[in-house]
Amino acid sequence: MTQRLIDTCALEEALDAFADARDWRQFHSPKNLAMALTGEVGELVEIFQWRSEQASWDVARMPETAEHVRQELADVALYLVRLASVLGVDLNQAIADKMILNAQKYPPLSR
């Protein structure tokens, strides 16, 4: 049994109901959702564009950007969860598996 790192079940159900209530299921193909996810990631990246490395650390705390950052992160998460759901991917299992692969690929530094 894989440790529960992320539980998206309630969010998947809410997104499914949201899409059904608007008759959007017809538009939620994997291709369309992946493209929408990419667009939202682009909107998040725009917040950081042209900021210095140091200034990038402050975007979530600065009054002029904090809410925008929150909204774009939420949009990215919503589209990611919806895409995984439509594809039938267990996001928790995928993340757990990827963390194992990353740990093997990038072992801890020996000191």
GROMACS .gro file of N, CA and C in nm:
model
  333
    1MET      N    1   0.084  -0.119   0.000
    1MET     CA    2   0.000   0.000   0.000
    1MET      C    3   0.088   0.125   0.000
    2THR      N    4   0.065   0.211  -0.094
    2THR     CA    5   0.143   0.334  -0.105
    2THR      C    6   0.095   0.437  -0.004
    3GLN      N    7   0.192   0.505   0.057
    3GLN     CA    8   0.160   0.613   0.150
    3GLN      C    9   0.078   0.721   0.078
    4ARG      N   10  -0.018   0.776   0.146
    4ARG     CA   11  -0.102   0.881   0.090
    4ARG      C   12  -0.025   1.012   0.099
    5LEU      N   13   0.038   1.054  -0.009
    5LEU     CA   14   0.111   1.179  -0.013
    5LEU      C   15   0.020   1.295  -0.055
    6ILE      N   16  -0.073   1.262  -0.144
    6ILE     CA   17  -0.166   1.362  -0.195
    6ILE      C   18  -0.300   1.293  -0.219
    7ASP      N   19  -0.406   1.350  -0.165
    7ASP     CA   20  -0.538   1.290  -0.183
    7ASP      C   21  -0.623   1.386  -0.263
    8THR      N   22  -0.650   1.351  -0.386
    8THR     CA   23  -0.725   1.439  -0.476
    8THR      C   24  -0.867   1.390  -0.502
    9CYS      N   25  -0.910   1.287  -0.430
    9CYS     CA   26  -1.041   1.227  -0.458
    9CYS      C   27  -1.155   1.328  -0.450
   10ALA      N   28  -1.161   1.404  -0.343
   10ALA     CA   29  -1.270   1.503  -0.327
   10ALA      C   30  -1.262   1.609  -0.436
   11LEU      N   31  -1.141   1.653  -0.468
   11LEU     CA   32  -1.125   1.754  -0.573
   11LEU      C   33  -1.164   1.697  -0.709
   12GLU      N   34  -1.127   1.573  -0.738
   12GLU     CA   35  -1.168   1.510  -0.864
   12GLU      C   36  -1.320   1.506  -0.876
   13GLU      N   37  -1.387   1.469  -0.768
   13GLU     CA   38  -1.533   1.464  -0.769
   13GLU      C   39  -1.592   1.603  -0.790
   14ALA      N   40  -1.536   1.703  -0.723
   14ALA     CA   41  -1.586   1.840  -0.738
   14ALA      C   42  -1.565   1.891  -0.880
   15LEU      N   43  -1.449   1.862  -0.938
   15LEU     CA   44  -1.421   1.906  -1.075
   15LEU      C   45  -1.511   1.834  -1.176
   16ASP      N   46  -1.536   1.707  -1.150
   16ASP     CA   47  -1.626   1.630  -1.237
   16ASP      C   48  -1.767   1.689  -1.233
   17ALA      N   49  -1.815   1.719  -1.114
   17ALA     CA   50  -1.949   1.778  -1.099
   17ALA      C   51  -1.954   1.917  -1.162
   18PHE      N   52  -1.848   1.994  -1.145
   18PHE     CA   53  -1.840   2.129  -1.203
   18PHE      C   54  -1.849   2.121  -1.355
   19ALA      N   55  -1.772   2.029  -1.414
   19ALA     CA   56  -1.773   2.012  -1.560
   19ALA      C   57  -1.909   1.963  -1.608
   20ASP      N   58  -1.967   1.867  -1.538
   20ASP     CA   59  -2.098   1.814  -1.577
   20ASP      C   60  -2.206   1.921  -1.572
   21ALA      N   61  -2.204   2.004  -1.470
   21ALA     CA   62  -2.306   2.108  -1.454
   21ALA      C   63  -2.302   2.210  -1.568
   22ARG      N   64  -2.189   2.219  -1.636
   22ARG     CA   65  -2.172   2.315  -1.744
   22ARG      C   66  -2.163   2.247  -1.882
   23ASP      N   67  -2.181   2.115  -1.884
   23ASP     CA   68  -2.170   2.036  -2.005
   23ASP      C   69  -2.033   2.052  -2.071
   24TRP      N   70  -1.930   2.055  -1.987
   24TRP     CA   71  -1.794   2.073  -2.036
   24TRP      C   72  -1.720   1.943  -2.059
   25ARG      N   73  -1.775   1.831  -2.017
   25ARG     CA   74  -1.706   1.703  -2.034
   25ARG      C   75  -1.663   1.683  -2.180
   26GLN      N   76  -1.748   1.730  -2.271
   26GLN     CA   77  -1.719   1.717  -2.415
   26GLN      C   78  -1.589   1.788  -2.455
   27PHE      N   79  -1.550   1.888  -2.379
   27PHE     CA   80  -1.429   1.965  -2.410
   27PHE      C   81  -1.307   1.917  -2.332
   28HIS      N   82  -1.328   1.830  -2.235
   28HIS     CA   83  -1.220   1.789  -2.147
   28HIS      C   84  -1.148   1.664  -2.197
   29SER      N   85  -1.103   1.672  -2.322
   29SER     CA   86  -1.018   1.565  -2.375
   29SER      C   87  -0.878   1.582  -2.315
   30PRO      N   88  -0.800   1.476  -2.310
   30PRO     CA   89  -0.663   1.490  -2.260
   30PRO      C   90  -0.585   1.600  -2.333
   31LYS      N   91  -0.600   1.607  -2.465
   31LYS     CA   92  -0.530   1.710  -2.543
   31LYS      C   93  -0.569   1.850  -2.497
   32ASN      N   94  -0.698   1.875  -2.485
   32ASN     CA   95  -0.745   2.008  -2.445
   32ASN      C   96  -0.702   2.043  -2.303
   33LEU      N   97  -0.711   1.946  -2.213
   33LEU     CA   98  -0.671   1.971  -2.075
   33LEU      C   99  -0.521   1.995  -2.064
   34ALA      N  100  -0.440   1.920  -2.139
   34ALA     CA  101  -0.295   1.941  -2.138
   34ALA      C  102  -0.261   2.080  -2.193
   35MET      N  103  -0.332   2.121  -2.297
   35MET     CA  104  -0.308   2.254  -2.352
   35MET      C  105  -0.349   2.363  -2.253
   36ALA      N  106  -0.463   2.344  -2.186
   36ALA     CA  107  -0.508   2.442  -2.087
   36ALA      C  108  -0.409   2.448  -1.970
   37LEU      N  109  -0.359   2.332  -1.928
   37LEU     CA  110  -0.260   2.328  -1.820
   37LEU      C  111  -0.135   2.407  -1.860
   38THR      N  112  -0.090   2.386  -1.982
   38THR     CA  113   0.026   2.458  -2.032
   38THR      C  114   0.002   2.609  -2.031
   39GLY      N  115  -0.117   2.650  -2.071
   39GLY     CA  116  -0.150   2.793  -2.070
   39GLY      C  117  -0.146   2.850  -1.930
   40GLU      N  118  -0.198   2.776  -1.832
   40GLU     CA  119  -0.197   2.824  -1.694
   40GLU      C  120  -0.056   2.829  -1.638
   41VAL      N  121   0.027   2.732  -1.672
   41VAL     CA  122   0.167   2.736  -1.630
   41VAL      C  123   0.234   2.861  -1.690
   42GLY      N  124   0.201   2.892  -1.816
   42GLY     CA  125   0.254   3.012  -1.879
   42GLY      C  126   0.213   3.138  -1.805
   43GLU      N  127   0.087   3.143  -1.758
   43GLU     CA  128   0.041   3.260  -1.683
   43GLU      C  129   0.116   3.270  -1.550
   44LEU      N  130   0.145   3.158  -1.487
   44LEU     CA  131   0.224   3.159  -1.364
   44LEU      C  132   0.366   3.209  -1.391
   45VAL      N  133   0.424   3.161  -1.499
   45VAL     CA  134   0.561   3.200  -1.535
   45VAL      C  135   0.569   3.350  -1.562
   46GLU      N  136   0.465   3.406  -1.622
   46GLU     CA  137   0.465   3.550  -1.651
   46GLU      C  138   0.484   3.635  -1.526
   47ILE      N  139   0.436   3.588  -1.413
   47ILE     CA  140   0.453   3.663  -1.289
   47ILE      C  141   0.601   3.677  -1.254
   48PHE      N  142   0.679   3.576  -1.286
   48PHE     CA  143   0.821   3.574  -1.253
   48PHE      C  144   0.909   3.638  -1.360
   49GLN      N  145   0.854   3.650  -1.480
   49GLN     CA  146   0.932   3.702  -1.592
   49GLN      C  147   0.987   3.840  -1.559
   50TRP      N  148   1.112   3.859  -1.586
   50TRP     CA  149   1.184   3.985  -1.571
   50TRP      C  150   1.211   4.023  -1.426
   51ARG      N  151   1.180   3.938  -1.333
   51ARG     CA  152   1.214   3.964  -1.193
   51ARG      C  153   1.352   3.904  -1.166
   52SER      N  154   1.422   3.964  -1.074
   52SER     CA  155   1.553   3.910  -1.036
   52SER      C  156   1.533   3.780  -0.960
   53GLU      N  157   1.639   3.705  -0.946
   53GLU     CA  158   1.634   3.581  -0.868
   53GLU      C  159   1.583   3.610  -0.727
   54GLN      N  160   1.637   3.714  -0.666
   54GLN     CA  161   1.596   3.749  -0.530
   54GLN      C  162   1.449   3.791  -0.525
   55ALA      N  163   1.405   3.872  -0.620
   55ALA     CA  164   1.266   3.919  -0.621
   55ALA      C  165   1.168   3.803  -0.641
   56SER      N  166   1.212   3.698  -0.709
   56SER     CA  167   1.122   3.584  -0.733
   56SER      C  168   1.081   3.515  -0.604
   57TRP      N  169   1.163   3.526  -0.501
   57TRP     CA  170   1.131   3.465  -0.371
   57TRP      C  171   1.017   3.537  -0.300
   58ASP      N  172   0.989   3.660  -0.341
   58ASP     CA  173   0.893   3.743  -0.269
   58ASP      C  174   0.756   3.754  -0.337
   59VAL      N  175   0.736   3.694  -0.453
   59VAL     CA  176   0.611   3.717  -0.528
   59VAL      C  177   0.487   3.672  -0.451
   60ALA      N  178   0.498   3.571  -0.368
   60ALA     CA  179   0.381   3.525  -0.293
   60ALA      C  180   0.353   3.610  -0.170
   61ARG      N  181   0.445   3.698  -0.136
   61ARG     CA  182   0.427   3.785  -0.020
   61ARG      C  183   0.400   3.931  -0.058
   62MET      N  184   0.433   3.967  -0.180
   62MET     CA  185   0.415   4.107  -0.222
   62MET      C  186   0.267   4.132  -0.251
   63PRO      N  187   0.211   4.238  -0.194
   63PRO     CA  188   0.067   4.265  -0.213
   63PRO      C  189   0.026   4.273  -0.360
   64GLU      N  190   0.112   4.325  -0.445
   64GLU     CA  191   0.075   4.341  -0.586
   64GLU      C  192   0.077   4.212  -0.667
   65THR      N  193   0.136   4.105  -0.612
   65THR     CA  194   0.143   3.979  -0.687
   65THR      C  195   0.089   3.858  -0.610
   66ALA      N  196   0.072   3.869  -0.481
   66ALA     CA  197   0.038   3.752  -0.398
   66ALA      C  198  -0.092   3.683  -0.444
   67GLU      N  199  -0.198   3.758  -0.466
   67GLU     CA  200  -0.325   3.697  -0.505
   67GLU      C  201  -0.315   3.636  -0.644
   68HIS      N  202  -0.244   3.702  -0.734
   68HIS     CA  203  -0.226   3.649  -0.869
   68HIS      C  204  -0.151   3.516  -0.865
   69VAL      N  205  -0.048   3.507  -0.783
   69VAL     CA  206   0.028   3.383  -0.766
   69VAL      C  207  -0.065   3.273  -0.714
   70ARG      N  208  -0.143   3.303  -0.613
   70ARG     CA  209  -0.236   3.204  -0.557
   70ARG      C  210  -0.334   3.153  -0.662
   71GLN      N  211  -0.390   3.245  -0.739
   71GLN     CA  212  -0.487   3.206  -0.841
   71GLN      C  213  -0.425   3.119  -0.949
   72GLU      N  214  -0.306   3.156  -0.995
   72GLU     CA  215  -0.242   3.078  -1.102
   72GLU      C  216  -0.197   2.941  -1.052
   73LEU      N  217  -0.146   2.934  -0.928
   73LEU     CA  218  -0.111   2.803  -0.872
   73LEU      C  219  -0.236   2.716  -0.861
   74ALA      N  220  -0.346   2.775  -0.821
   74ALA     CA  221  -0.472   2.699  -0.812
   74ALA      C  222  -0.515   2.650  -0.950
   75ASP      N  223  -0.507   2.737  -1.051
   75ASP     CA  224  -0.544   2.696  -1.186
   75ASP      C  225  -0.459   2.579  -1.235
   76VAL      N  226  -0.329   2.586  -1.209
   76VAL     CA  227  -0.239   2.477  -1.249
   76VAL      C  228  -0.279   2.348  -1.179
   77ALA      N  229  -0.303   2.356  -1.050
   77ALA     CA  230  -0.342   2.236  -0.973
   77ALA      C  231  -0.475   2.179  -1.023
   78LEU      N  232  -0.571   2.266  -1.049
   78LEU     CA  233  -0.702   2.219  -1.096
   78LEU      C  234  -0.692   2.147  -1.229
   79TYR      N  235  -0.620   2.206  -1.323
   79TYR     CA  236  -0.606   2.140  -1.453
   79TYR      C  237  -0.524   2.012  -1.443
   80LEU      N  238  -0.422   2.010  -1.358
   80LEU     CA  239  -0.342   1.889  -1.341
   80LEU      C  240  -0.426   1.775  -1.285
   81VAL      N  241  -0.504   1.805  -1.183
   81VAL     CA  242  -0.589   1.702  -1.121
   81VAL      C  243  -0.696   1.656  -1.219
   82ARG      N  244  -0.755   1.750  -1.293
   82ARG     CA  245  -0.858   1.712  -1.390
   82ARG      C  246  -0.799   1.624  -1.499
   83LEU      N  247  -0.681   1.659  -1.550
   83LEU     CA  248  -0.616   1.579  -1.654
   83LEU      C  249  -0.586   1.439  -1.603
   84ALA      N  250  -0.530   1.428  -1.483
   84ALA     CA  251  -0.501   1.296  -1.427
   84ALA      C  252  -0.629   1.215  -1.413
   85SER      N  253  -0.735   1.279  -1.368
   85SER     CA  254  -0.863   1.210  -1.350
   85SER      C  255  -0.918   1.160  -1.482
   86VAL      N  256  -0.919   1.244  -1.583
   86VAL     CA  257  -0.970   1.207  -1.715
   86VAL      C  258  -0.889   1.092  -1.775
   87LEU      N  259  -0.760   1.092  -1.749
   87LEU     CA  260  -0.674   0.985  -1.801
   87LEU      C  261  -0.677   0.859  -1.714
   88GLY      N  262  -0.741   0.868  -1.597
   88GLY     CA  263  -0.745   0.753  -1.508
   88GLY      C  264  -0.614   0.728  -1.437
   89VAL      N  265  -0.535   0.832  -1.419
   89VAL     CA  266  -0.406   0.821  -1.351
   89VAL      C  267  -0.425   0.848  -1.202
   90ASP      N  268  -0.379   0.756  -1.119
   90ASP     CA  269  -0.378   0.776  -0.975
   90ASP      C  270  -0.261   0.869  -0.945
   91LEU      N  271  -0.292   0.995  -0.922
   91LEU     CA  272  -0.188   1.096  -0.905
   91LEU      C  273  -0.101   1.066  -0.783
   92ASN      N  274  -0.162   1.017  -0.675
   92ASN     CA  275  -0.083   0.982  -0.558
   92ASN      C  276   0.019   0.874  -0.590
   93GLN      N  277  -0.023   0.769  -0.660
   93GLN     CA  278   0.068   0.660  -0.695
   93GLN      C  279   0.176   0.709  -0.790
   94ALA      N  280   0.138   0.791  -0.886
   94ALA     CA  281   0.236   0.844  -0.982
   94ALA      C  282   0.342   0.927  -0.910
   95ILE      N  283   0.298   1.010  -0.815
   95ILE     CA  284   0.393   1.093  -0.740
   95ILE      C  285   0.483   1.007  -0.653
   96ALA      N  286   0.425   0.909  -0.584
   96ALA     CA  287   0.505   0.820  -0.499
   96ALA      C  288   0.609   0.745  -0.582
   97ASP      N  289   0.566   0.692  -0.696
   97ASP     CA  290   0.659   0.620  -0.784
   97ASP      C  291   0.770   0.712  -0.834
   98LYS      N  292   0.735   0.834  -0.871
   98LYS     CA  293   0.834   0.929  -0.924
   98LYS      C  294   0.933   0.971  -0.816
   99MET      N  295   0.885   0.985  -0.692
   99MET     CA  296   0.977   1.020  -0.583
   99MET      C  297   1.080   0.910  -0.560
  100ILE      N  298   1.037   0.785  -0.575
  100ILE     CA  299   1.131   0.673  -0.562
  100ILE      C  300   1.235   0.679  -0.673
  101LEU      N  301   1.189   0.700  -0.795
  101LEU     CA  302   1.282   0.711  -0.908
  101LEU      C  303   1.379   0.827  -0.890
  102ASN      N  304   1.327   0.941  -0.844
  102ASN     CA  305   1.414   1.058  -0.822
  102ASN      C  306   1.518   1.031  -0.713
  103ALA      N  307   1.477   0.960  -0.608
  103ALA     CA  308   1.571   0.926  -0.501
  103ALA      C  309   1.682   0.834  -0.551
  104GLN      N  310   1.648   0.746  -0.642
  104GLN     CA  311   1.749   0.656  -0.700
  104GLN      C  312   1.841   0.733  -0.796
  105LYS      N  313   1.783   0.822  -0.871
  105LYS     CA  314   1.859   0.898  -0.970
  105LYS      C  315   1.947   1.005  -0.904
  106TYR      N  316   1.897   1.061  -0.795
  106TYR     CA  317   1.967   1.169  -0.726
  106TYR      C  318   1.985   1.132  -0.578
  107PRO      N  319   2.081   1.047  -0.549
  107PRO     CA  320   2.100   1.004  -0.409
  107PRO      C  321   2.143   1.122  -0.321
  108PRO      N  322   2.120   1.110  -0.190
  108PRO     CA  323   2.161   1.217  -0.099
  108PRO      C  324   2.311   1.240  -0.106
  109LEU      N  325   2.349   1.362  -0.078
  109LEU     CA  326   2.491   1.394  -0.075
  109LEU      C  327   2.555   1.329   0.046
  110SER      N  328   2.672   1.272   0.027
  110SER     CA  329   2.744   1.215   0.142
  110SER      C  330   2.832   1.324   0.201
  111ARG      N  331   2.831   1.334   0.330
  111ARG     CA  332   2.909   1.442   0.394
  111ARG      C  333   3.004   1.387   0.494
   0.00000   0.00000   0.00000
